XYZ file of C-alpha atoms in Angstrom:
707
model
C -55.016 -53.230 43.291
C -58.209 -52.267 41.514
C -58.657 -53.821 38.060
C -61.148 -52.400 35.567
C -61.951 -53.613 32.035
C -60.331 -50.717 30.200
C -60.416 -50.020 26.473
C -58.836 -51.643 23.383
C -57.770 -48.202 22.183
C -55.190 -46.804 22.108
C -52.661 -49.603 22.092
C -49.866 -49.397 24.633
C -49.844 -47.991 28.153
C -51.770 -44.708 28.288
C -51.887 -42.398 31.304
C -55.093 -40.333 31.266
C -54.470 -38.315 34.408
C -56.301 -40.738 36.701
C -54.955 -44.170 35.851
C -53.360 -46.218 33.100
C -54.990 -48.181 30.300
C -53.025 -51.135 28.939
C -53.842 -52.625 25.532
C -51.954 -55.285 23.561
C -52.860 -56.878 20.222
C -52.385 -60.609 19.734
C -54.456 -62.542 17.235
C -53.400 -66.062 18.209
C -52.768 -65.782 21.952
C -54.875 -67.729 24.433
C -53.998 -65.633 27.497
C -52.129 -62.426 28.359
C -50.697 -61.320 31.692
C -49.531 -57.825 32.608
C -46.609 -57.869 35.044
C -45.740 -54.837 37.185
C -42.304 -54.377 38.767
C -40.819 -52.148 41.445
C -37.323 -52.123 39.912
C -35.987 -52.302 36.388
C -33.683 -55.210 37.255
C -36.276 -57.215 39.189
C -36.946 -60.802 38.205
C -40.155 -61.167 40.176
C -43.165 -58.918 39.536
C -44.877 -57.149 42.416
C -48.217 -57.736 40.730
C -49.474 -59.927 37.908
C -52.801 -59.061 36.305
C -54.606 -61.429 34.013
C -56.029 -59.403 31.129
C -59.473 -60.980 30.890
C -60.955 -58.491 28.432
C -60.424 -59.109 24.714
C -61.928 -56.933 21.985
C -61.071 -57.501 18.315
C -57.992 -59.461 19.391
C -56.828 -56.611 21.627
C -56.289 -57.601 25.252
C -56.927 -54.703 27.614
C -57.209 -53.615 31.227
C -57.397 -50.317 33.143
C -55.547 -49.859 36.441
C -56.707 -46.724 38.305
C -53.956 -47.100 40.918
C -50.973 -47.086 38.513
C -49.048 -43.894 37.784
C -46.390 -42.681 35.317
C -43.029 -44.254 36.036
C -44.545 -47.688 36.619
C -42.477 -50.549 35.199
C -44.206 -53.317 33.289
C -43.928 -56.150 30.770
C -46.163 -58.823 29.259
C -46.356 -62.594 29.289
C -48.328 -64.047 26.404
C -49.550 -67.654 26.256
C -50.605 -69.612 23.198
C -49.461 -72.499 21.030
C -45.767 -73.227 20.858
C -45.732 -74.676 17.351
C -42.644 -73.396 15.520
C -43.433 -75.588 12.515
C -46.656 -73.570 12.141
C -45.059 -70.215 12.918
C -46.294 -69.926 16.535
C -43.710 -69.309 19.270
C -45.676 -68.341 22.362
C -43.817 -68.893 25.616
C -45.359 -67.391 28.789
C -42.065 -67.798 30.647
C -40.576 -64.961 28.605
C -41.218 -61.377 29.650
C -41.966 -59.251 26.588
C -41.502 -55.625 25.646
C -44.696 -53.828 24.684
C -44.333 -52.891 20.976
C -46.129 -49.631 21.835
C -43.938 -48.855 24.862
C -42.911 -45.204 24.929
C -39.871 -45.837 27.119
C -37.723 -48.857 27.998
C -35.662 -48.942 31.187
C -32.327 -50.117 29.784
C -30.479 -52.705 27.695
C -31.150 -56.410 27.846
C -28.707 -58.533 29.857
C -27.827 -61.449 27.639
C -28.381 -64.981 28.901
C -29.826 -68.210 27.568
C -33.012 -67.395 29.491
C -33.986 -64.894 26.782
C -34.543 -67.604 24.177
C -37.843 -69.410 23.749
C -36.048 -72.672 23.030
C -33.240 -74.475 24.862
C -29.854 -73.273 23.662
C -27.746 -76.319 22.731
C -30.698 -78.689 22.336
C -30.355 -80.921 19.295
C -33.873 -79.884 18.234
C -32.803 -76.238 18.311
C -35.824 -73.916 18.023
C -38.285 -76.825 18.100
C -37.446 -77.350 21.764
C -39.092 -75.322 24.556
C -37.309 -73.365 27.305
C -39.177 -72.999 30.594
C -36.796 -70.588 32.354
C -38.104 -67.170 33.370
C -36.469 -64.298 31.464
C -37.758 -61.386 33.571
C -34.503 -60.686 35.406
C -32.585 -60.339 32.136
C -35.173 -58.168 30.420
C -35.512 -54.382 30.649
C -38.924 -53.139 31.642
C -41.331 -50.860 29.831
C -42.271 -47.580 31.495
C -45.573 -45.766 31.762
C -44.900 -42.251 30.478
C -46.510 -38.943 31.304
C -46.704 -37.278 27.869
C -46.960 -33.729 29.206
C -44.155 -31.393 28.135
C -43.754 -27.637 27.909
C -43.143 -27.095 24.211
C -43.531 -23.332 24.636
C -43.605 -21.717 21.184
C -42.009 -24.634 19.348
C -42.562 -24.490 15.602
C -41.341 -26.728 12.836
C -38.859 -24.875 10.607
C -40.620 -26.241 7.482
C -37.560 -25.617 5.332
C -38.445 -25.999 1.636
C -36.867 -29.033 0.007
C -34.850 -26.928 -2.424
C -33.270 -25.009 0.466
C -32.528 -28.082 2.569
C -29.000 -29.194 3.461
C -28.953 -32.416 5.497
C -26.325 -33.318 8.092
C -26.273 -37.037 8.997
C -25.248 -37.445 12.632
C -25.021 -40.017 15.401
C -26.230 -38.754 18.783
C -23.421 -40.372 20.726
C -20.698 -40.202 18.099
C -21.246 -36.488 17.550
C -20.788 -35.500 21.181
C -18.746 -38.212 22.945
C -15.421 -36.365 22.520
C -16.491 -32.743 22.283
C -14.599 -30.763 24.954
C -17.220 -28.012 24.988
C -20.065 -30.377 25.861
C -20.423 -30.932 29.633
C -19.004 -34.338 30.423
C -22.235 -35.701 31.898
C -24.095 -34.767 28.701
C -21.672 -36.258 26.185
C -23.297 -38.964 24.096
C -26.823 -37.818 24.913
C -29.780 -36.015 23.373
C -29.051 -33.058 25.627
C -25.420 -33.084 24.510
C -26.531 -32.826 20.897
C -28.653 -29.837 21.893
C -25.820 -28.116 23.777
C -24.511 -24.734 22.652
C -21.205 -25.957 21.119
C -22.993 -28.422 18.838
C -25.755 -25.976 17.924
C -23.161 -23.299 17.161
C -21.236 -25.697 14.939
C -24.295 -26.791 12.961
C -25.653 -23.283 12.662
C -22.258 -21.995 11.595
C -22.014 -24.572 8.844
C -25.344 -23.501 7.418
C -27.006 -26.920 7.372
C -30.790 -26.883 7.766
C -31.622 -30.412 8.953
C -30.045 -33.001 11.219
C -30.713 -36.586 10.168
C -30.192 -38.718 13.262
C -29.113 -42.307 12.955
C -31.576 -44.654 14.703
C -32.932 -43.420 18.027
C -35.672 -46.024 18.467
C -34.779 -48.270 21.388
C -32.563 -50.975 19.937
C -30.805 -54.212 20.835
C -27.055 -54.839 20.974
C -26.612 -58.281 19.413
C -25.369 -61.041 21.706
C -22.465 -62.055 19.495
C -21.214 -58.455 19.567
C -21.569 -58.074 23.329
C -19.700 -61.341 23.839
C -16.775 -59.824 21.891
C -16.822 -56.592 23.860
C -18.506 -54.746 20.981
C -21.998 -53.302 20.556
C -24.524 -52.250 17.949
C -23.315 -48.656 17.744
C -25.304 -47.621 14.676
C -28.607 -48.798 16.153
C -30.173 -50.530 13.144
C -31.723 -53.185 15.379
C -34.928 -51.697 16.782
C -37.088 -53.420 19.366
C -39.509 -50.629 20.414
C -40.682 -48.303 17.655
C -42.167 -45.613 19.922
C -39.428 -45.440 22.559
C -36.351 -43.176 22.383
C -33.194 -45.191 22.904
C -32.343 -45.116 26.597
C -28.589 -45.143 25.979
C -28.746 -41.548 24.749
C -30.400 -40.226 27.914
C -28.977 -39.256 31.294
C -31.206 -41.859 32.960
C -33.569 -44.723 32.212
C -36.721 -43.902 34.146
C -38.473 -41.843 31.520
C -35.868 -39.101 31.118
C -35.264 -40.289 27.560
C -38.666 -38.967 26.491
C -38.415 -35.479 27.976
C -34.742 -35.146 26.997
C -35.485 -36.112 23.400
C -38.246 -33.499 23.307
C -35.888 -30.917 24.779
C -33.369 -31.686 22.047
C -35.968 -31.229 19.309
C -37.203 -27.975 20.817
C -33.656 -26.602 20.984
C -32.783 -27.656 17.443
C -35.993 -26.070 16.172
C -35.127 -22.797 17.870
C -31.860 -22.855 15.913
C -33.827 -23.325 12.683
C -32.788 -26.974 12.327
C -35.197 -29.692 11.299
C -34.952 -33.137 12.892
C -35.176 -36.155 10.588
C -35.077 -39.658 12.057
C -33.465 -42.657 10.405
C -36.091 -45.315 11.158
C -35.839 -49.097 10.917
C -39.245 -50.661 10.333
C -38.017 -53.400 8.018
C -36.941 -55.770 10.806
C -36.468 -56.008 14.572
C -33.678 -57.125 16.882
C -35.125 -60.620 17.390
C -33.251 -62.169 14.446
C -34.222 -65.411 12.720
C -35.811 -68.540 14.202
C -32.745 -68.985 16.425
C -33.006 -65.481 17.847
C -34.260 -64.417 21.284
C -37.884 -63.902 22.323
C -38.025 -60.256 23.360
C -41.249 -58.775 21.993
C -43.101 -59.425 18.711
C -41.929 -63.052 18.449
C -43.597 -63.897 21.729
C -46.630 -61.654 21.200
C -47.623 -63.119 17.816
C -44.784 -64.327 15.610
C -46.962 -65.308 12.635
C -48.639 -61.885 12.529
C -45.673 -59.577 12.903
C -43.036 -61.375 10.806
C -42.875 -62.531 7.182
C -42.614 -66.333 7.252
C -41.806 -68.835 4.515
C -45.199 -69.775 3.001
C -44.383 -73.487 2.804
C -42.140 -73.600 5.887
C -43.445 -71.075 8.465
C -40.784 -72.221 10.910
C -38.431 -69.971 8.964
C -38.440 -66.266 8.209
C -38.434 -64.509 4.870
C -35.322 -62.388 5.131
C -35.141 -59.359 2.824
C -32.953 -57.446 5.253
C -29.910 -59.595 5.920
C -30.729 -59.533 9.640
C -32.752 -62.743 9.928
C -36.294 -61.382 9.808
C -38.578 -58.971 7.963
C -41.570 -57.181 9.432
C -44.854 -58.425 7.983
C -46.091 -55.107 6.633
C -48.858 -56.977 4.767
C -50.756 -57.564 8.009
C -52.899 -54.552 8.966
C -51.770 -54.690 12.599
C -48.083 -54.653 11.654
C -48.822 -51.833 9.226
C -50.678 -50.064 12.024
C -47.702 -50.406 14.343
C -45.491 -48.641 11.782
C -47.923 -45.830 10.981
C -48.840 -45.321 14.646
C -45.145 -45.027 15.435
C -44.616 -42.473 12.665
C -47.553 -40.348 13.801
C -46.363 -40.468 17.393
C -42.915 -39.158 16.482
C -44.465 -36.297 14.530
C -47.341 -35.314 16.811
C -45.865 -36.028 20.249
C -42.129 -35.718 19.606
C -42.301 -32.964 16.932
C -39.866 -34.492 14.443
C -39.888 -33.171 10.882
C -39.343 -36.229 8.738
C -38.010 -39.740 8.330
C -35.382 -41.647 6.383
C -36.594 -45.251 5.930
C -33.875 -47.872 6.188
C -34.166 -50.604 3.510
C -37.439 -49.046 2.378
C -38.302 -51.625 -0.342
C -39.030 -54.151 2.431
C -42.032 -52.020 3.413
C -43.690 -52.513 0.031
C -42.796 -56.134 -0.725
C -45.431 -58.786 -1.249
C -47.952 -56.883 -3.320
C -48.912 -58.238 -6.725
C -47.401 -56.621 -9.806
C -49.244 -53.428 -10.616
C -50.996 -53.357 -7.249
C -50.201 -50.149 -5.344
C -48.567 -50.511 -1.976
C -50.915 -49.914 0.926
C -48.016 -48.329 2.774
C -47.615 -45.608 0.157
C -51.362 -45.017 -0.018
C -51.702 -44.677 3.743
C -48.827 -42.208 3.938
C -50.134 -40.175 1.002
C -53.614 -39.843 2.504
C -52.557 -39.301 6.097
C -53.082 -35.656 7.157
C -50.007 -35.777 9.404
C -47.495 -37.971 7.606
C -48.102 -36.586 4.127
C -46.742 -33.211 5.276
C -43.341 -34.281 6.611
C -40.126 -35.064 4.759
C -40.041 -38.682 3.565
C -36.753 -40.211 2.408
C -36.260 -43.781 1.225
C -33.131 -45.854 1.234
C -34.189 -47.442 -2.069
C -32.535 -50.838 -1.725
C -32.677 -53.908 0.492
C -30.753 -57.180 0.788
C -32.761 -59.222 -1.734
C -31.565 -59.992 -5.297
C -34.006 -57.471 -6.823
C -33.659 -55.028 -3.971
C -32.173 -52.070 -5.869
C -35.240 -49.876 -6.445
C -33.664 -46.480 -7.089
C -36.179 -44.161 -8.751
C -39.156 -46.440 -8.090
C -40.693 -44.550 -5.187
C -43.756 -42.337 -5.762
C -44.171 -38.586 -5.791
C -43.835 -37.050 -2.347
C -40.798 -39.195 -1.598
C -37.099 -38.428 -1.876
C -34.423 -41.110 -2.137
C -30.812 -41.607 -1.201
C -29.268 -41.427 -4.670
C -26.647 -44.154 -4.713
C -26.030 -43.496 -8.411
C -24.840 -39.986 -7.529
C -22.403 -41.314 -4.936
C -20.977 -43.973 -7.238
C -20.602 -41.742 -10.297
C -18.991 -38.844 -8.427
C -16.529 -41.181 -6.733
C -15.562 -42.817 -10.018
C -15.180 -39.456 -11.780
C -12.810 -38.001 -9.194
C -10.905 -41.267 -8.921
C -10.068 -40.754 -12.588
C -12.103 -43.574 -14.123
C -12.617 -43.076 -17.866
C -16.000 -42.473 -19.482
C -17.739 -40.871 -16.479
C -18.575 -37.442 -17.952
C -21.943 -38.302 -19.602
C -23.406 -39.800 -16.433
C -21.883 -37.047 -14.296
C -23.833 -34.488 -16.313
C -27.066 -36.250 -15.337
C -26.066 -36.445 -11.683
C -25.089 -32.759 -11.560
C -28.493 -31.720 -12.894
C -30.606 -33.692 -10.428
C -30.663 -37.148 -12.067
C -33.631 -36.378 -14.299
C -33.034 -39.708 -16.045
C -33.999 -41.412 -12.780
C -36.707 -39.153 -11.353
C -38.332 -37.155 -14.156
C -40.154 -40.127 -15.792
C -42.335 -40.533 -12.692
C -43.153 -36.826 -12.479
C -40.850 -36.079 -9.567
C -38.676 -33.020 -9.098
C -35.013 -32.332 -8.385
C -35.406 -32.748 -4.641
C -36.362 -36.378 -5.121
C -32.596 -36.883 -5.236
C -30.788 -36.868 -1.902
C -27.217 -36.456 -3.111
C -24.358 -37.799 -1.037
C -20.762 -38.862 -1.476
C -20.361 -40.436 1.960
C -22.758 -41.643 4.634
C -22.548 -43.672 7.839
C -22.246 -46.872 5.784
C -18.792 -46.888 4.158
C -15.720 -44.696 4.207
C -15.748 -41.213 5.652
C -14.623 -38.462 3.269
C -11.112 -38.496 4.714
C -10.893 -42.262 4.377
C -12.231 -42.088 0.821
C -9.028 -40.301 -0.196
C -6.730 -42.171 2.218
C -7.526 -45.863 1.699
C -8.047 -48.047 -1.346
C -8.934 -51.093 0.737
C -11.174 -51.532 3.779
C -9.527 -52.162 7.139
C -12.248 -53.680 9.317
C -10.125 -55.952 11.493
C -11.496 -54.354 14.681
C -14.953 -55.745 13.845
C -13.844 -59.280 14.640
C -14.790 -60.772 11.266
C -11.302 -61.086 9.753
C -11.985 -58.096 7.502
C -14.676 -60.030 5.590
C -17.473 -57.595 6.381
C -18.157 -54.309 4.615
C -18.260 -53.405 0.942
C -15.361 -54.608 -1.186
C -15.588 -51.873 -3.835
C -15.473 -48.347 -2.451
C -14.394 -46.470 -5.609
C -11.701 -44.877 -3.453
C -8.104 -43.798 -4.061
C -5.338 -43.195 -1.540
C -3.373 -40.690 -3.641
C 0.040 -42.170 -3.023
C 0.054 -44.255 0.162
C -2.343 -46.538 2.008
C -3.360 -44.866 5.240
C -2.049 -41.737 6.983
C 1.045 -40.200 5.428
C 3.636 -37.641 6.495
C 4.119 -36.576 2.886
C 3.063 -32.962 2.380
C 2.482 -33.683 -1.313
C 0.110 -36.567 -0.588
C -1.745 -34.585 2.062
C -2.218 -31.627 -0.284
C -3.635 -33.953 -2.929
C -6.012 -35.535 -0.426
C -7.224 -32.188 0.882
C -7.846 -30.960 -2.659
C -9.802 -34.098 -3.516
C -11.965 -33.670 -0.438
C -12.722 -30.133 -1.556
C -13.570 -31.453 -5.023
C -16.006 -33.999 -3.620
C -17.684 -31.394 -1.430
C -17.901 -28.884 -4.264
C -19.525 -31.433 -6.577
C -21.963 -32.431 -3.830
C -23.047 -28.937 -2.821
C -23.358 -27.512 -6.327
C -25.336 -30.357 -7.905
C -29.098 -30.021 -8.265
C -30.987 -31.955 -5.610
C -30.715 -32.084 -1.822
C -27.142 -32.394 -0.489
C -26.399 -34.579 2.532
C -23.161 -34.301 4.505
C -21.833 -37.058 6.727
C -21.277 -35.662 10.197
C -17.584 -35.134 10.862
C -16.537 -34.958 7.212
C -16.333 -31.194 7.544
C -13.583 -31.532 10.157
C -11.686 -34.478 8.664
C -13.089 -37.388 10.682
C -11.452 -40.749 9.966
C -12.534 -44.284 10.896
C -9.002 -45.625 10.280
C -10.139 -47.268 7.070
C -13.088 -49.087 8.635
C -15.973 -48.963 6.162
C -18.451 -50.827 8.365
C -17.996 -49.354 11.832
C -21.471 -50.399 13.004
C -20.098 -52.098 16.127
C -17.447 -49.563 17.150
C -18.571 -47.400 20.080
C -15.128 -45.855 20.501
C -12.654 -43.465 18.884
C -13.098 -45.219 15.526
C -16.640 -43.853 15.276
C -16.644 -40.779 17.478
C -15.976 -37.372 15.976
C -12.559 -36.117 17.089
C -12.964 -32.393 17.732
C -9.212 -31.827 18.126
C -9.180 -30.937 14.452
C -6.094 -28.758 14.019
C -5.514 -26.217 11.281
C -6.529 -28.528 8.430
C -9.805 -29.316 10.182
C -10.656 -25.653 10.625
C -9.762 -24.974 6.993
C -12.100 -27.734 5.804
C -14.874 -26.548 8.100
C -14.569 -23.016 6.740
C -14.571 -24.369 3.194
C -17.859 -26.197 3.823
C -19.324 -23.021 5.312
C -18.414 -21.138 2.147
C -19.895 -23.836 -0.101
C -23.207 -23.730 1.730
C -23.219 -19.936 1.738
C -22.734 -19.905 -2.048
C -25.416 -22.554 -2.457
C -27.987 -20.672 -0.410
C -27.272 -17.326 -2.071
C -27.575 -18.578 -5.667
C -31.078 -19.732 -6.637
C -29.837 -21.311 -9.861
C -28.073 -23.980 -7.757
C -31.274 -25.060 -6.027
C -33.930 -25.300 -8.698
C -37.076 -27.286 -8.014
C -37.643 -28.264 -11.634
C -35.280 -30.063 -13.962
C -33.342 -28.254 -16.668
C -34.657 -28.768 -20.193
C -31.558 -27.976 -22.237
C -33.567 -25.469 -24.257
C -33.392 -21.679 -24.532
C -34.909 -19.654 -21.711
C -37.911 -17.673 -23.044
C -36.869 -14.257 -24.334
C -33.228 -15.297 -24.780
C -31.035 -17.431 -27.004
C -29.290 -19.104 -24.052
C -30.155 -22.586 -22.804
C -31.025 -23.082 -19.146
C -28.024 -25.442 -18.940
C -25.170 -25.674 -21.437
C -22.280 -28.121 -21.322
C -19.008 -26.401 -22.164
C -15.727 -27.739 -23.583
C -12.353 -26.201 -22.827
C -12.581 -24.072 -25.996
C -15.658 -22.337 -24.630
C -17.958 -24.041 -27.119
C -20.822 -26.412 -26.404
C -20.027 -30.097 -26.008
C -20.251 -32.128 -29.230
C -21.348 -35.731 -29.615
C -17.720 -36.646 -30.171
C -16.714 -35.001 -26.878
C -19.496 -36.796 -25.000
C -18.396 -40.134 -26.402
C -14.698 -39.630 -25.684
C -13.833 -41.971 -22.756
C -10.637 -40.043 -22.129
C -12.445 -36.767 -21.515
C -12.166 -36.091 -17.793
C -13.270 -32.468 -17.581
C -16.594 -30.735 -18.010
C -18.086 -27.269 -17.740
C -21.691 -26.717 -16.633
C -23.106 -23.286 -17.509
C -26.262 -22.493 -15.517
C -28.151 -19.522 -16.958
C -29.299 -17.300 -14.099
C -32.628 -16.439 -15.709
C -33.527 -20.130 -15.506
C -33.676 -20.012 -11.715
C -37.192 -21.113 -10.773
C -37.347 -19.389 -7.399
C -40.129 -16.804 -7.190
C -41.108 -14.239 -4.594
C -44.434 -14.045 -2.731
C -46.050 -12.251 -5.681
C -44.934 -14.852 -8.161
C -42.135 -12.785 -9.651
C -38.825 -14.377 -10.541
C -36.030 -13.580 -8.148
C -32.882 -12.138 -9.749
C -30.121 -14.688 -10.204
C -26.628 -14.698 -11.617
C -25.309 -17.127 -14.203
C -22.802 -19.668 -12.879
C -20.153 -21.764 -14.586
C -18.916 -24.855 -12.742
C -15.717 -26.383 -14.132
C -14.529 -29.826 -13.014
C -11.245 -31.448 -14.010
C -10.537 -34.987 -12.805
C -7.652 -35.411 -15.227
C -3.929 -35.298 -14.582
C -3.348 -32.277 -16.853
C -4.368 -28.662 -16.418
C -6.554 -26.990 -19.050
C -6.984 -23.457 -20.250
C -10.762 -23.036 -20.278
C -12.078 -20.350 -22.614
C -15.031 -18.602 -21.004
C -18.267 -18.866 -22.999
C -19.596 -15.744 -24.683
C -22.741 -14.422 -23.058
C -25.639 -12.534 -24.647
C -25.529 -9.769 -22.071
C -22.336 -7.914 -21.137
C -21.107 -8.468 -17.632
C -18.298 -9.551 -15.372
C -16.931 -13.003 -14.601
C -15.909 -13.486 -11.000
C -14.180 -16.442 -9.355
C -16.322 -17.652 -6.459
C -14.369 -20.757 -5.548
C -11.248 -22.621 -6.617
C -10.242 -25.899 -4.985
C -6.695 -25.590 -6.352
C -5.810 -22.701 -4.070
C -6.930 -21.335 -0.722
C -9.423 -18.474 -0.449
C -10.457 -15.820 -0.280
C -11.618 -15.961 -3.872
C -14.237 -13.451 -5.113
C -11.855 -11.910 -7.591
C -12.681 -10.590 -11.034
C -11.524 -12.574 -14.073
C -9.777 -10.180 -16.444
C -8.983 -12.590 -19.272
C -11.121 -14.553 -21.721
C -9.869 -17.831 -20.284
C -9.093 -19.370 -16.903
C -6.623 -22.048 -15.898
C -8.344 -25.192 -14.644
C -5.704 -27.042 -12.661
C -5.516 -30.823 -12.746
C -7.718 -32.467 -10.121
C -9.587 -29.269 -9.288
C -12.938 -27.492 -9.384
C -13.685 -23.884 -10.229
C -16.915 -21.925 -9.821
C -17.391 -18.660 -11.709
C -20.246 -16.168 -11.572
C -21.323 -13.943 -14.463
C -23.150 -10.825 -13.316
C -25.124 -9.015 -15.994
C -23.828 -5.515 -15.596
C -21.658 -3.185 -17.626
C -18.033 -2.968 -16.563
C -17.063 0.591 -15.657
């Protein structure tokens, strides 16, 4: 085999049409070998090439005789000094951190660990067994793909409705998806799934992690797996488990999925995990970064570099302070945008990416993203908390970023559960959480509103269980959040009582109504619209089975809920006042005597200080003046908009709500009522409406003279 010097750029394995350039960064290594294999399960390489060239700590070689589809891995030599943070072990085959495809899952054995399992010295010992047979192999990828006329939908933030989905969980049980495509990227792009998403009216699919990830050994030993995927090991490689094969198909099939979703007008947002990897703490396996340069890629204890700084609860934290680790993250992001055509990212445990900078010093991560001509143009969403004591950073991210608004979730859950004293905060959450985002100059779409997400109860379980039921996870029900602000409405778990089921269905409609009609960007948990349950499991991260998969045998109640969600989104998209970009001011709209938002009591009058301070008040009316809609046409003219009145009653008693008097004559029309089935769209003839206990009501006032 011919061996040429090659180039230190770009990192990874790059096919240029004539051969392949391999480049790997390691600051502290003393030698690097590239191993080529004929089969993904092989333990012995067919060729081993010593990478003699080293430029700026990048080891590189060019092989003119290698082609796409070639299987490879690295062995990296250097000091094995765990006490000093170095864990080089050339007996361990390593995944290229810039690999664009990985052949399959790892096959757990003691050989994968750099130290001898069971040795009394633990990680200070050295294991000399070869791990190649247990390790998947990296693949050289041909990046060519026929994108045809693919275009990003570029949906404006204030028109965005996000649908959080799991590639496998969404399609594993769908009878309309061809059996061989269930659980795959192509299954997610199949007609039945596209039709469902398009019919709902959502505009973006937020996919749970699709970077190639590791299933933890302790889970595999119990017959479980890392279903959610928050355990990445290759930041540029699509997870092979969601493809029909493992020899590069994952790349082309992921691209096909994106192209198909784009044609349906759906953006693709990836949930990305750059805060840690699947190698765990000092007792974890040596799979990639640990063996390539542990002290560079991971945050270590300053006084005890044998141990990791753990802000993530997973054992390790990526060392974003090092420029090469930062480069790995930003290179990965650019690759997914430029080569894979994704439209944005949701950053898991995002505060980890900015930790370590001195007080007042701006984060280099934020600055790089803001100045990057590619990344600054996509949707950026932070999960604004991590596992450290000061990890809750809601509202602390800069302009250009949106955040999962945990305060919205918690307040809305408490309000509908019937907790006292929730109305004042609910008013802030309904109007975009200006108390959280306005001080930093951000807009309403900084708030990603959600009631449920992958982590916690589904919507059905939120109204069915008051306690978590995680026994299937094998941790004696100790895992998962203790406080879910949930209520079972009469019985713990499924019930045959028609009364209880009616109450639960109404509460689900109330949650969805509050979510879709609040200012900000709504996010639905996939399956909530058809009544998906996880049997009370609020931490189903390890359940690749019916607990996590969407059951598409939804019955009449499932179809009713799906149609209800469709109607909510239709109303949202057709009423500009519900999707403002700027915050309400609570002052009169120019040229009128009516405030942009007015809070209404049951007597039709504006809320008083006494009403705000009443802890027993469990109902509220939000009057949104149509002329305050900030949507404009291409010539800068305001688009016409109707005035809306949203009434919410979490109390146990019904109220007669007097309708507020408007400046301009017109008609009040009922758009939606969670207390009774549709169709609604009926004119209100009286000066008051009945707001049933535990219900929501949306009314529209059209400024026109009644004939």
